[in-house]
mmCIF file of C-alpha atoms and ligand atoms in Angstrom:
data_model
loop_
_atom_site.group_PDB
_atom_site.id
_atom_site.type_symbol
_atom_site.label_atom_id
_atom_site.label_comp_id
_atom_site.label_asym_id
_atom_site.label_seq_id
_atom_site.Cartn_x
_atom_site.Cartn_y
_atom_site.Cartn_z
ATOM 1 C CA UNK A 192 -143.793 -201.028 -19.724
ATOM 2 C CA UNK A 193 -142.343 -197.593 -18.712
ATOM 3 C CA UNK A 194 -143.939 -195.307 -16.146
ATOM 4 C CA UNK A 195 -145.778 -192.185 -17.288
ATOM 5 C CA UNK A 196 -143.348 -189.988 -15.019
ATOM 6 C CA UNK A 197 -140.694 -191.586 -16.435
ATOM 7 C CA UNK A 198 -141.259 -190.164 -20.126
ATOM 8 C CA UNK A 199 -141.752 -187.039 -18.689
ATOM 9 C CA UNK A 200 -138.651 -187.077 -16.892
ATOM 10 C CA UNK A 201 -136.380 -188.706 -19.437
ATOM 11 C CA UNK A 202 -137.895 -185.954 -22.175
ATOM 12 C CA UNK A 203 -136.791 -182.482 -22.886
ATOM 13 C CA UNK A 204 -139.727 -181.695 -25.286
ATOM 14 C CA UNK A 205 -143.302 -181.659 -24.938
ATOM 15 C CA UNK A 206 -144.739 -185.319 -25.484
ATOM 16 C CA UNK A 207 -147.716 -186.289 -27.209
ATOM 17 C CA UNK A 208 -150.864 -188.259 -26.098
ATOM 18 C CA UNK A 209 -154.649 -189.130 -26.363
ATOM 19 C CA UNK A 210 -157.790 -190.750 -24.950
ATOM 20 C CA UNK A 211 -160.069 -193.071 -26.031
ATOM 21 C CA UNK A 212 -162.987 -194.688 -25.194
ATOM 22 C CA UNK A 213 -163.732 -198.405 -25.678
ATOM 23 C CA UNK A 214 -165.668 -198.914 -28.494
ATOM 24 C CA UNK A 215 -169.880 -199.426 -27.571
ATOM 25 C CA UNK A 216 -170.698 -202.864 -27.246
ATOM 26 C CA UNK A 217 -170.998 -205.198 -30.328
ATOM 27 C CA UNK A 218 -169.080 -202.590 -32.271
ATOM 28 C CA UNK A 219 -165.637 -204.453 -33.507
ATOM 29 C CA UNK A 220 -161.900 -203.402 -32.299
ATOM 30 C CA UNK A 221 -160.757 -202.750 -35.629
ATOM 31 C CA UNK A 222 -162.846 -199.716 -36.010
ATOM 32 C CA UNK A 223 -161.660 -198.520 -33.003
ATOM 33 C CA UNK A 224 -158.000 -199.638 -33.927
ATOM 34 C CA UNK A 225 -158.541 -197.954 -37.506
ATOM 35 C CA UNK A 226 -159.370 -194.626 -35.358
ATOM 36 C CA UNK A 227 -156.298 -195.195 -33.490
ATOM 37 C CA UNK A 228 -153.629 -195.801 -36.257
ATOM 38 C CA UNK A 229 -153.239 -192.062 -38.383
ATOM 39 C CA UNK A 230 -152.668 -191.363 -34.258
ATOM 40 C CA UNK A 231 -149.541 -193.405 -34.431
ATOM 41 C CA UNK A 232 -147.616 -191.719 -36.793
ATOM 42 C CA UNK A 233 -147.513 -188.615 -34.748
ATOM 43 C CA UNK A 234 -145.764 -191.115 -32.048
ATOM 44 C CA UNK A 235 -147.428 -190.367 -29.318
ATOM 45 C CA UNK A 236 -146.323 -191.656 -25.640
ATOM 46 C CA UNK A 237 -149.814 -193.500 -24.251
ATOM 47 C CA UNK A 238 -152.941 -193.663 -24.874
ATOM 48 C CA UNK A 239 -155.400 -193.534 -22.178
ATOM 49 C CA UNK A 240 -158.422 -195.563 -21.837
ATOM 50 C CA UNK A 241 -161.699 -194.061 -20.196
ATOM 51 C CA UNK A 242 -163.689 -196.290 -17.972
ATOM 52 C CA UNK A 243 -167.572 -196.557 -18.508
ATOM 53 C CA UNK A 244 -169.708 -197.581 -15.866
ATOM 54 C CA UNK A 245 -173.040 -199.514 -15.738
ATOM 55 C CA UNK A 246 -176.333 -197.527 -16.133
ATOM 56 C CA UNK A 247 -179.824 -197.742 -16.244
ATOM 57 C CA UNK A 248 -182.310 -197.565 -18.784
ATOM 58 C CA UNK A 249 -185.775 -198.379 -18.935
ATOM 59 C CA UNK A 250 -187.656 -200.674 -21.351
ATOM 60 C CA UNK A 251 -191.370 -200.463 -22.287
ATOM 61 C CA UNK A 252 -192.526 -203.635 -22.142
ATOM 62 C CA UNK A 253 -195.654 -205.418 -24.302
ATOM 63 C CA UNK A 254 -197.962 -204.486 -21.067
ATOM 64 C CA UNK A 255 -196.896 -200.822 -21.061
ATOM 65 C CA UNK A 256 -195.277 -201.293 -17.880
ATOM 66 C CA UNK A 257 -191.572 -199.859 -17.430
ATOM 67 C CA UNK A 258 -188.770 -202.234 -16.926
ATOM 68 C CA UNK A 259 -185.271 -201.008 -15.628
ATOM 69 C CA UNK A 260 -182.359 -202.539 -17.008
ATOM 70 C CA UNK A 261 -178.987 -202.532 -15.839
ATOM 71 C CA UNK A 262 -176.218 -202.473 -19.185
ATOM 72 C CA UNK A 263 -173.050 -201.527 -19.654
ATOM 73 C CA UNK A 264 -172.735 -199.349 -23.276
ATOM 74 C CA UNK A 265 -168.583 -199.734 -23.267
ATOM 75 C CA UNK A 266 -167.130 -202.727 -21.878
ATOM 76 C CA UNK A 267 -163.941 -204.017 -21.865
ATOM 77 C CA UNK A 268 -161.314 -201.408 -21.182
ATOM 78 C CA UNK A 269 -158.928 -203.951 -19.486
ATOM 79 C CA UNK A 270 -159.199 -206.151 -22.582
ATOM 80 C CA UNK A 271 -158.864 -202.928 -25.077
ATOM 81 C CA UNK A 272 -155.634 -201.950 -22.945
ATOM 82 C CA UNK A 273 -154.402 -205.080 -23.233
ATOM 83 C CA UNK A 274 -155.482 -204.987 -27.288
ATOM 84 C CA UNK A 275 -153.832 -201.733 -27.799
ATOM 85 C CA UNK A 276 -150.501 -202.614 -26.027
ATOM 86 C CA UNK A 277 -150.390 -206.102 -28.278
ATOM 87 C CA UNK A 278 -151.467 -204.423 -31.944
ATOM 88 C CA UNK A 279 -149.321 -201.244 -31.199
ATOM 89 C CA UNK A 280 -147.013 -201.607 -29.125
ATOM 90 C CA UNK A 281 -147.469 -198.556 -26.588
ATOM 91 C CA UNK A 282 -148.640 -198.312 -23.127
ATOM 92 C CA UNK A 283 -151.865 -197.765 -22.489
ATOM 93 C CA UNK A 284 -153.518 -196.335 -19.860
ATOM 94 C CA UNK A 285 -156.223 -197.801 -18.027
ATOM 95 C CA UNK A 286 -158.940 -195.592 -16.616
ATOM 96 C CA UNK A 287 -160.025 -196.890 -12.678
ATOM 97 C CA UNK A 288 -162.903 -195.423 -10.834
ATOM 98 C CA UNK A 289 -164.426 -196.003 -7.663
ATOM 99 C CA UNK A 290 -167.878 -196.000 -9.071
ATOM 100 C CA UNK A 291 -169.595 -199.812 -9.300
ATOM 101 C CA UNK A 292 -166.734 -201.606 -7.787
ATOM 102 C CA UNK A 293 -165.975 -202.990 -4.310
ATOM 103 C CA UNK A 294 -162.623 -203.029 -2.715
ATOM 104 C CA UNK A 295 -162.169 -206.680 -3.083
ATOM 105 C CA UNK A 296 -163.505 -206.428 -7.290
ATOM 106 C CA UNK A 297 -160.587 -203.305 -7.570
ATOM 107 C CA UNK A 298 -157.897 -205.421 -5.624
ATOM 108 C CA UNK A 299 -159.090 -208.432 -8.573
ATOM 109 C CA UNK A 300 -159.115 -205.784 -11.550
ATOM 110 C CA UNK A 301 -155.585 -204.184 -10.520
ATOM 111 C CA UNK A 302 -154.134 -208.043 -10.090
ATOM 112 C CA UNK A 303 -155.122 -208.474 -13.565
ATOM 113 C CA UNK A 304 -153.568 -205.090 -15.112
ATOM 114 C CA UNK A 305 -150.383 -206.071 -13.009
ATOM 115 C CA UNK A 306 -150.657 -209.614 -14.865
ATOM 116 C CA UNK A 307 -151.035 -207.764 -18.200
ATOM 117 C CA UNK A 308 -147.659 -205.429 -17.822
ATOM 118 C CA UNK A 309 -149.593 -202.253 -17.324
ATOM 119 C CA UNK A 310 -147.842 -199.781 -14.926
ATOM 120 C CA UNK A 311 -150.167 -196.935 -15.287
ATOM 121 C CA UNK A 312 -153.628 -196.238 -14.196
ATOM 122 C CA UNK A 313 -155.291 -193.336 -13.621
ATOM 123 C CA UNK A 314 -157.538 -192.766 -10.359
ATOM 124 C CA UNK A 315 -160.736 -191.404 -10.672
ATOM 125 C CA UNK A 316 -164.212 -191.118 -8.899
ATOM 126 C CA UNK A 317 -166.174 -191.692 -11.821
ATOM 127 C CA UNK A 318 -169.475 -189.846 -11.778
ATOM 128 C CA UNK A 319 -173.116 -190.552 -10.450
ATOM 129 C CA UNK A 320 -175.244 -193.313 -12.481
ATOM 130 C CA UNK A 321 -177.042 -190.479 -14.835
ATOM 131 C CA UNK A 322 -180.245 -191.692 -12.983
ATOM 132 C CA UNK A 323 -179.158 -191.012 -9.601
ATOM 133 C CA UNK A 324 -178.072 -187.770 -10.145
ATOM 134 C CA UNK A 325 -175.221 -187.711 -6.935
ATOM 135 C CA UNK A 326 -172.096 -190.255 -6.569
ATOM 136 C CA UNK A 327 -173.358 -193.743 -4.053
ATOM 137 C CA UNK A 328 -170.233 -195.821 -3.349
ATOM 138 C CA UNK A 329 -170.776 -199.123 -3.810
ATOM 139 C CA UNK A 330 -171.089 -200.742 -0.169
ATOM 140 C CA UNK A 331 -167.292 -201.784 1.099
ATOM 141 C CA UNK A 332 -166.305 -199.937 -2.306
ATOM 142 C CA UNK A 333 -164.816 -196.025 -2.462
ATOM 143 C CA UNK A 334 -166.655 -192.942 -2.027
ATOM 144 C CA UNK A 335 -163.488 -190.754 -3.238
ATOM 145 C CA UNK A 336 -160.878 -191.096 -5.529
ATOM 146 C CA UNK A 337 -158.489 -190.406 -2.829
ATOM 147 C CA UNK A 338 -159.884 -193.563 -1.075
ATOM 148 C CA UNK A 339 -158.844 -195.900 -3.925
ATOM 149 C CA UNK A 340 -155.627 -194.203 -4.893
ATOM 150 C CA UNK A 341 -154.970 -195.351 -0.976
ATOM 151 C CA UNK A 342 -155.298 -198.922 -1.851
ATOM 152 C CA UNK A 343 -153.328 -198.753 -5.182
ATOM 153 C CA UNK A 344 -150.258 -197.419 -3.087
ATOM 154 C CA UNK A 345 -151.272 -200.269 -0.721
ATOM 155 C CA UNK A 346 -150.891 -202.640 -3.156
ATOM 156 C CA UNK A 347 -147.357 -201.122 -4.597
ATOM 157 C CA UNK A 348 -146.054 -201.777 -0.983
ATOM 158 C CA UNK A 349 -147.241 -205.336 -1.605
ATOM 159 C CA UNK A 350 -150.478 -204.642 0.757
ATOM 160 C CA UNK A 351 -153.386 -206.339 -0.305
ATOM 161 C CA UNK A 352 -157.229 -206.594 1.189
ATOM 162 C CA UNK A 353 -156.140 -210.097 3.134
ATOM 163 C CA UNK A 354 -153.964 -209.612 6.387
ATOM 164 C CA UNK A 355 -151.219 -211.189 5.890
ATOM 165 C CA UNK A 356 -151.283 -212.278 3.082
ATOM 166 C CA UNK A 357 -147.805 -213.159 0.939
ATOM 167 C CA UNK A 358 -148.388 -210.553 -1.874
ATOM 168 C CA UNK A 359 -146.109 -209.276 -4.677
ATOM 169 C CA UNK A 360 -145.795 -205.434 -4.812
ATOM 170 C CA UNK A 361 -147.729 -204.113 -8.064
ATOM 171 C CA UNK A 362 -145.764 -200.929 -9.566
ATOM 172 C CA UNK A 363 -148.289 -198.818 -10.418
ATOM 173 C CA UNK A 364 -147.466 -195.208 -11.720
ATOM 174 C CA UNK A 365 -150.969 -193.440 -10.731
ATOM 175 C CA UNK A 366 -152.758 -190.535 -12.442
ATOM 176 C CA UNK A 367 -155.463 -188.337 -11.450
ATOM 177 C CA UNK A 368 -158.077 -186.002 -12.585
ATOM 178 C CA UNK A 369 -157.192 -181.997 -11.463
ATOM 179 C CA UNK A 370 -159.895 -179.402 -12.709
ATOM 180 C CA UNK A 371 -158.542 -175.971 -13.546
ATOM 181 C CA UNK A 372 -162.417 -174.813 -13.189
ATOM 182 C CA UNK A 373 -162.936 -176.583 -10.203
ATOM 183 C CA UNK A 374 -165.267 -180.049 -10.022
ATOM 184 C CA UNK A 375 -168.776 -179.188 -10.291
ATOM 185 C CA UNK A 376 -169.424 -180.224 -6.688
ATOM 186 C CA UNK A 377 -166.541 -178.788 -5.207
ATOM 187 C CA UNK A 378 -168.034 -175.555 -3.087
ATOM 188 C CA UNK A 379 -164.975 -173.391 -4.599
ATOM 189 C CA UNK A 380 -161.680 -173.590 -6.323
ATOM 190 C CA UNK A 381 -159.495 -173.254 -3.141
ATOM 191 C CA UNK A 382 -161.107 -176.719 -1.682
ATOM 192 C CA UNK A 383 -160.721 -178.444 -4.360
ATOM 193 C CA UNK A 384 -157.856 -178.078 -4.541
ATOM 194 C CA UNK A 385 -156.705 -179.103 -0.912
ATOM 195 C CA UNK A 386 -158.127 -182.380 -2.179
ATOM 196 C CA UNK A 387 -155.802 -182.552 -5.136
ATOM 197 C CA UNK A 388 -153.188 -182.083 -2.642
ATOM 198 C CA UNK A 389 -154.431 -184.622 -0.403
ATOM 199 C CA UNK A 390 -154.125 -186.739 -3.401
ATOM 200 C CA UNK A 391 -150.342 -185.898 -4.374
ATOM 201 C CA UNK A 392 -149.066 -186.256 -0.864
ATOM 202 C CA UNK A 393 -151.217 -189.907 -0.377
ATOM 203 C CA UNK A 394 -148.993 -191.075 -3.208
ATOM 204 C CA UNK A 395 -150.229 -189.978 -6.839
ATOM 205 C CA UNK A 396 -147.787 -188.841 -9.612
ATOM 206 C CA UNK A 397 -149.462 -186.987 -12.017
ATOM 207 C CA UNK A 398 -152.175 -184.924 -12.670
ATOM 208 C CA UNK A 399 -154.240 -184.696 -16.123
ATOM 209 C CA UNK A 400 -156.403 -182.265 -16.401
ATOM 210 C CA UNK A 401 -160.123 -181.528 -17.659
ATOM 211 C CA UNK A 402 -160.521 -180.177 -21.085
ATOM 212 C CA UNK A 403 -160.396 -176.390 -20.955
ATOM 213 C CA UNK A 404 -159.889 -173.955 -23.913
ATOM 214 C CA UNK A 405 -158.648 -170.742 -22.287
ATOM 215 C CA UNK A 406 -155.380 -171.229 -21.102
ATOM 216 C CA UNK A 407 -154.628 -168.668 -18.690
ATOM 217 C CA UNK A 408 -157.434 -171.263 -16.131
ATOM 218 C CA UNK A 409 -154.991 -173.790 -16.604
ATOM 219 C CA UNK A 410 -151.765 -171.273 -16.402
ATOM 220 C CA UNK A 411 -153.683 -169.840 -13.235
ATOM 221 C CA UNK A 412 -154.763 -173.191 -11.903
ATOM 222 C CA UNK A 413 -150.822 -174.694 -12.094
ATOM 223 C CA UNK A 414 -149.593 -171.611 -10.090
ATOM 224 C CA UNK A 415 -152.207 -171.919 -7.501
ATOM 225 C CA UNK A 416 -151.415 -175.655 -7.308
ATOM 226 C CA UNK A 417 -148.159 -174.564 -7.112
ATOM 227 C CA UNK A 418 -148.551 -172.316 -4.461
ATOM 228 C CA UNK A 419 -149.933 -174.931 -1.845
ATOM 229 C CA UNK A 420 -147.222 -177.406 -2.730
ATOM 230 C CA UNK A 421 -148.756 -179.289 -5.233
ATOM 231 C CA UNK A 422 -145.376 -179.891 -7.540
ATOM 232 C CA UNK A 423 -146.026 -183.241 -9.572
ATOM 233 C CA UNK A 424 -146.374 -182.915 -13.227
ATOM 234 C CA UNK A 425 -149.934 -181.556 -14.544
ATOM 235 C CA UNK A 426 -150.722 -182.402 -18.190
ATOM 236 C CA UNK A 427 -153.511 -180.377 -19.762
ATOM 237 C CA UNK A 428 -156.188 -182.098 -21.258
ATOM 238 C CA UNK A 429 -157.371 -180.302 -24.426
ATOM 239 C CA UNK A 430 -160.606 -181.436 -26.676
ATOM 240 C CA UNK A 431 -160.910 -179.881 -30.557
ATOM 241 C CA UNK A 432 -164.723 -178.445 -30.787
ATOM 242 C CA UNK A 433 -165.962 -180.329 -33.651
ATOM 243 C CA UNK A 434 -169.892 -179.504 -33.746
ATOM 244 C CA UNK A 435 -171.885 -176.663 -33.262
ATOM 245 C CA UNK A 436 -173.909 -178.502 -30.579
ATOM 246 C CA UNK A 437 -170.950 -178.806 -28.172
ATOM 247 C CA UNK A 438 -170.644 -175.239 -27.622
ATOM 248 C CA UNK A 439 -173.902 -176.227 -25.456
ATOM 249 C CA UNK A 440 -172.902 -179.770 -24.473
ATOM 250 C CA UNK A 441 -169.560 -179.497 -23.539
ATOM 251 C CA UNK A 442 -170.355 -176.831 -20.180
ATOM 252 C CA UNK A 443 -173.173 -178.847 -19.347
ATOM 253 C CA UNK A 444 -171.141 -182.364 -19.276
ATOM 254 C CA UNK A 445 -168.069 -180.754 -17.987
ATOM 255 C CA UNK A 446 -168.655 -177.864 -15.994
ATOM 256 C CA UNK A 447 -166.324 -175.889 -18.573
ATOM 257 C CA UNK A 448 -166.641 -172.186 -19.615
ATOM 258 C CA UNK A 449 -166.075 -170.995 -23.559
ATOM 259 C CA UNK A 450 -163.980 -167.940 -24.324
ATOM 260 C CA UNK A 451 -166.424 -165.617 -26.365
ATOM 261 C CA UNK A 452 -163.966 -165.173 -29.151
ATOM 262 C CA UNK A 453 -164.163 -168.851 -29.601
ATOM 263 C CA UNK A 454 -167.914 -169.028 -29.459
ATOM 264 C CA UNK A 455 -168.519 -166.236 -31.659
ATOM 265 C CA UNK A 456 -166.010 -168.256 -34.252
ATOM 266 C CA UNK A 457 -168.386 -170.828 -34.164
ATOM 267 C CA UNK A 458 -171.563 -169.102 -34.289
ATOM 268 C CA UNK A 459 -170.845 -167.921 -37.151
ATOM 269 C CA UNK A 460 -170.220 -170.854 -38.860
ATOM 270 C CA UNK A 461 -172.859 -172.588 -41.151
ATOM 271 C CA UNK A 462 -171.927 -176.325 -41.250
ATOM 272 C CA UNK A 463 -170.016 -178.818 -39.235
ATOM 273 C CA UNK A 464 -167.295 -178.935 -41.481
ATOM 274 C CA UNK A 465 -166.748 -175.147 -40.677
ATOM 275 C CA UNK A 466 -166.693 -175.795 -37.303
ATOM 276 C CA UNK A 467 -164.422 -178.202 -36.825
ATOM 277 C CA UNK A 468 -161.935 -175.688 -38.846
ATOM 278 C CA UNK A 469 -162.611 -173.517 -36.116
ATOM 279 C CA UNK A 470 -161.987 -176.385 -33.570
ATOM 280 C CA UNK A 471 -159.019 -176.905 -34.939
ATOM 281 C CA UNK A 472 -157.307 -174.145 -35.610
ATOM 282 C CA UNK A 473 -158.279 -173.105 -31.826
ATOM 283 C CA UNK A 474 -156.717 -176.531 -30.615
ATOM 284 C CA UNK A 475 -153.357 -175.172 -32.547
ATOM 285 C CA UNK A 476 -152.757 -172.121 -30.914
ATOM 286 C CA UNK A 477 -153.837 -173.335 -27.560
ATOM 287 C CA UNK A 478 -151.242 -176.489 -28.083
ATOM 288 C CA UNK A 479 -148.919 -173.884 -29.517
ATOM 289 C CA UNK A 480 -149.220 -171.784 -26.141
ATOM 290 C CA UNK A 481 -148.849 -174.408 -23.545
ATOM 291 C CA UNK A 482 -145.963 -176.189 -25.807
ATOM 292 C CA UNK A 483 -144.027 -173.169 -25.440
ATOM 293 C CA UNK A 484 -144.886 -172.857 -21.716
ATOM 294 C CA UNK A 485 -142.721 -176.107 -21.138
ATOM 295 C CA UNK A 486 -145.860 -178.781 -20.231
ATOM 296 C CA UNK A 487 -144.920 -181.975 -20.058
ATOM 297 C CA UNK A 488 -147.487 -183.641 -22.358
ATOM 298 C CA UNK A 489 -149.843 -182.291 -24.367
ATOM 299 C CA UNK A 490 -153.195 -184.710 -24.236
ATOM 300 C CA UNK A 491 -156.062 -185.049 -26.466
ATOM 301 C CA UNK A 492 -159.575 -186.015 -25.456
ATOM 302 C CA UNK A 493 -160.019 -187.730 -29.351
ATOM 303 C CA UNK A 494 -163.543 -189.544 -28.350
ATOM 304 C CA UNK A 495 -162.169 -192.062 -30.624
ATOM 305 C CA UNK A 496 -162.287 -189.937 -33.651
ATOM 306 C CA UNK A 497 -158.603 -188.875 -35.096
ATOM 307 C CA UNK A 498 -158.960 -186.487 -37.727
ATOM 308 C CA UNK A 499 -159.170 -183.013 -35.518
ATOM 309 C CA UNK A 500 -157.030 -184.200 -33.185
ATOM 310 C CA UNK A 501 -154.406 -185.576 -35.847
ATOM 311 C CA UNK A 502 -154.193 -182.266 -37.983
ATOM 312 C CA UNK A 503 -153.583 -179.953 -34.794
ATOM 313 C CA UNK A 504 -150.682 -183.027 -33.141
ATOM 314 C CA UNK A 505 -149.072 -182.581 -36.756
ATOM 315 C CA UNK A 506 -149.175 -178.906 -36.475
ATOM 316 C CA UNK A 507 -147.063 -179.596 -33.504
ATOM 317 C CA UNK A 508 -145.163 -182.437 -33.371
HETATM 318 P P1 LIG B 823 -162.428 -186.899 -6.500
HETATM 319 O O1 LIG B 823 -161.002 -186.536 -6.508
HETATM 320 O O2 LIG B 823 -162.877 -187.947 -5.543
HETATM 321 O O3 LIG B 823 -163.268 -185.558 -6.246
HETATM 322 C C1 LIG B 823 -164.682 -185.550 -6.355
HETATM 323 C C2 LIG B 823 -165.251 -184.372 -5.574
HETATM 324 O O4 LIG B 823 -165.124 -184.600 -4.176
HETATM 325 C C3 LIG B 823 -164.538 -183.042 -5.825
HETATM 326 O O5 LIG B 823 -165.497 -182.026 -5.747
HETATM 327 C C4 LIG B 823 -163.536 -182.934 -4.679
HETATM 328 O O6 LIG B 823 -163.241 -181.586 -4.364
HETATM 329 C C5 LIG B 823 -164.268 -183.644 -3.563
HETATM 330 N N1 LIG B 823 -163.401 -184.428 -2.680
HETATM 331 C C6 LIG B 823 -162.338 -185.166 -3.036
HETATM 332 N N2 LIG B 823 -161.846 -185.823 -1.976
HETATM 333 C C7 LIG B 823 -162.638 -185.517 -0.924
HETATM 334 C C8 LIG B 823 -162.667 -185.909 0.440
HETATM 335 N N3 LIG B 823 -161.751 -186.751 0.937
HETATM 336 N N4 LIG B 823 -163.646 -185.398 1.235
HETATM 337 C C9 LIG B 823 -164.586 -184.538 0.741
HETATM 338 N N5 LIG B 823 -164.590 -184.124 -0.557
HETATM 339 C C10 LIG B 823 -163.634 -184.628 -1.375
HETATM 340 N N6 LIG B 823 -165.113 -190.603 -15.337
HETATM 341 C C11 LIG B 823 -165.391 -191.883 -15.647
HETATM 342 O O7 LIG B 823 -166.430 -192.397 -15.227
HETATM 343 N N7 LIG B 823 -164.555 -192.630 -16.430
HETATM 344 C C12 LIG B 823 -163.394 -192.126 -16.922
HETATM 345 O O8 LIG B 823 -162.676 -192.811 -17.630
HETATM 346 C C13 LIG B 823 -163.063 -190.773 -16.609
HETATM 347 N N8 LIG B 823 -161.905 -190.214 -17.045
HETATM 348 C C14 LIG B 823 -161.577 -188.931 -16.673
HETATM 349 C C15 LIG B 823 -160.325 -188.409 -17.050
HETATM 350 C C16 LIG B 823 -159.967 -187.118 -16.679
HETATM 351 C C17 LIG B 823 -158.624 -186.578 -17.068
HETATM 352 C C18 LIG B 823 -160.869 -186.317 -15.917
HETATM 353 C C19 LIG B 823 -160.493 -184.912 -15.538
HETATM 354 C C20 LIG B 823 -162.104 -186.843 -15.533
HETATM 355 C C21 LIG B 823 -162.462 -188.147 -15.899
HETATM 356 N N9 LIG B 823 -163.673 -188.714 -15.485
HETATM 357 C C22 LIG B 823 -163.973 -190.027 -15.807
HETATM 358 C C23 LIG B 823 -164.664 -187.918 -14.752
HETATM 359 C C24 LIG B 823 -164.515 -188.042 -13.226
HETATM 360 O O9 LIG B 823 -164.779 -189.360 -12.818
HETATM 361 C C25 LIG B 823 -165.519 -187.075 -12.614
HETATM 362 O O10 LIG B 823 -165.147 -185.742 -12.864
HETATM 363 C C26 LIG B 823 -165.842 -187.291 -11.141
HETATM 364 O O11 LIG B 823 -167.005 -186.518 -10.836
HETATM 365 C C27 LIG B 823 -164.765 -186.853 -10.172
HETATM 366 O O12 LIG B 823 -163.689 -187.683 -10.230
HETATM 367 P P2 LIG B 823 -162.340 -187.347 -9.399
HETATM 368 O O13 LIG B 823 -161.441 -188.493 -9.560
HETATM 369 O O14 LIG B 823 -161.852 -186.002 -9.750
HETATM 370 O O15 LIG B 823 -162.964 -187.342 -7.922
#
């Protein structure tokens, strides 16, 4: 399948693509291909799939005693790349995090993207287990996502965990995560982003951003990447408000701020339906904005849900 740099380079016009998330467990593909499909008519280039890791939750049990169970809520992304790419025909892009896997189970799960034609992954940390509250590496796993985008290179130079062992280069095109309001844990914007660096110059090839919805952070946060040599492309990530309640969610999950003339849309707004008017009308003229800035891609955080995101892509595309 073709490399995400490779669209960008072989394109003189802004391309088009969205996220999803695997669909929660026992819940069928075909809704989540059903939320998929109006997508495809606005052609888009990829579509990325997120990554959810295990977490606990705890069970009362007939004796009133708590018991703490390990589940996952979304398996499956390998298999819902691998679903995607055969019902749709587009690449998709796997989400890979360092959270819950060891080197060796990251060497297995890249071996079997490589087996499956996918080219693209995108490198991430993942976050703490909600319970834990801060990120614990699994032991011999990653603690950073710099630390696994290390072995992905490794592996495209045909270096796997085994010494010497006879291994076939993978040809991985890798992604990763750049925050134009800084990650929450990073102590300001400035080290942050020597770590983004750190990331370009160990090998990584794109950056997509978090979801913002003033543009001059991610118009500020190119030029200051920019200025310390950061020069692979940076897609903006962009997310159409939908409810009321994420004007309080979204900061809190994503360390994001809100303009005030956006929130004050949305206050005043009595339903849902209302809202996501607002949502997407905002999504419009921030897509309009950064499309006439010259990014690369414009990419949608669609949680699986098409609608918002479909009526601002057709605004555009
Ligand atoms: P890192 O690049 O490792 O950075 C984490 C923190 O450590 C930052 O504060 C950074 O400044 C600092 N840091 C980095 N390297 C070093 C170092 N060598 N030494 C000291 N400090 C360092 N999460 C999921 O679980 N699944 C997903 O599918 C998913 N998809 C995402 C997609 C996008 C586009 C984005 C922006 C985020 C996504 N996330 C996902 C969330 C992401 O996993 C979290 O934001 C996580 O907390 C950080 O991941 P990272 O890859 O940016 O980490």
């Amino acid at each position: 399948m073709t490399k995400i740099t490779e669209y960008i380079k072989n394109s003189e016009k802004t391309l088009f693509s969205f996220e999803i998330l695997p669909p929660l467990k026992g819940e069928s593909i075909q809704q989540l291909f059903k939320a998929i499909e109006p997508l495809m008519e606005i052609k888009p280039k990829f579509i990325d799939v997120t990554y959810h890791r295990e977490e606990y939750v705890y069970k009362k049990r007939e004796n009133g005693l708590l018991e703490r169970q390990r589940i996952k809520k979304r398996p499956g992304t390998v298999g819902i790349c691998a679903a995607i790419m055969n019902y749709f025909k587009i690449d998709a892009v796997p989400h890979i995090i360092c959270g819950g896997f060891s080197k060796e189970e990251t060497e297995n799960a890249l071996i079997d993207l490589q087996f499956l034609g996918i080219d693209n992954v995108l490198v991430l940390r993942g976050d703490a287990i909600k319970s834990e509250g801060t990120f614990i590496p699994e032991p011999n796993g990653h603690a950073y996502a710099s630390e696994l985008l290390e072995q992905v290179v490794k592996m495209n130079t045909g270096k796997y965990l085994e010494d010497g062992l006879q291994a076939s280069a993978t040809n991985f095109c890798i992604g990763v995560a750049g925050y134009p309001e800084k990650h929450f844990e990073a102590p300001n914007l400035n080290t942050d982003l020597k770590y983004l660096k750190l990331k370009q110059d160990l090998g990584a090839d794109y950056i997509v951003t978090q979801m913002f919805f003033d543009n001059q952070k991610y118009f500020d946060f190119v030029a200051k990447c920019r200025e310390i040599g950061i020069t692979i492309p940076i897609i903006p990530g962009l997310k159409p408000i939908t409810t009321k309640k994420q004007l309080t969610v979204l900061p809190s999950i994503f360390h994001i701020d809100m303009p005030d003339t956006l929130v004050k849309s949305i206050e005043k707004c009595k339903t849902n339906d209302e809202v996501k008017q607002v949502g997407i009308e905002w999504g419009i003229q921030q897509s309009k904005e950064l499309m006439f800035a010259g990014v690369p891609v414009l990419h949608y955080y669609s949680m699986s849900k098409s609608d918002a995101v479909k009526q601002i892509a057709e605004a555009l595309f």
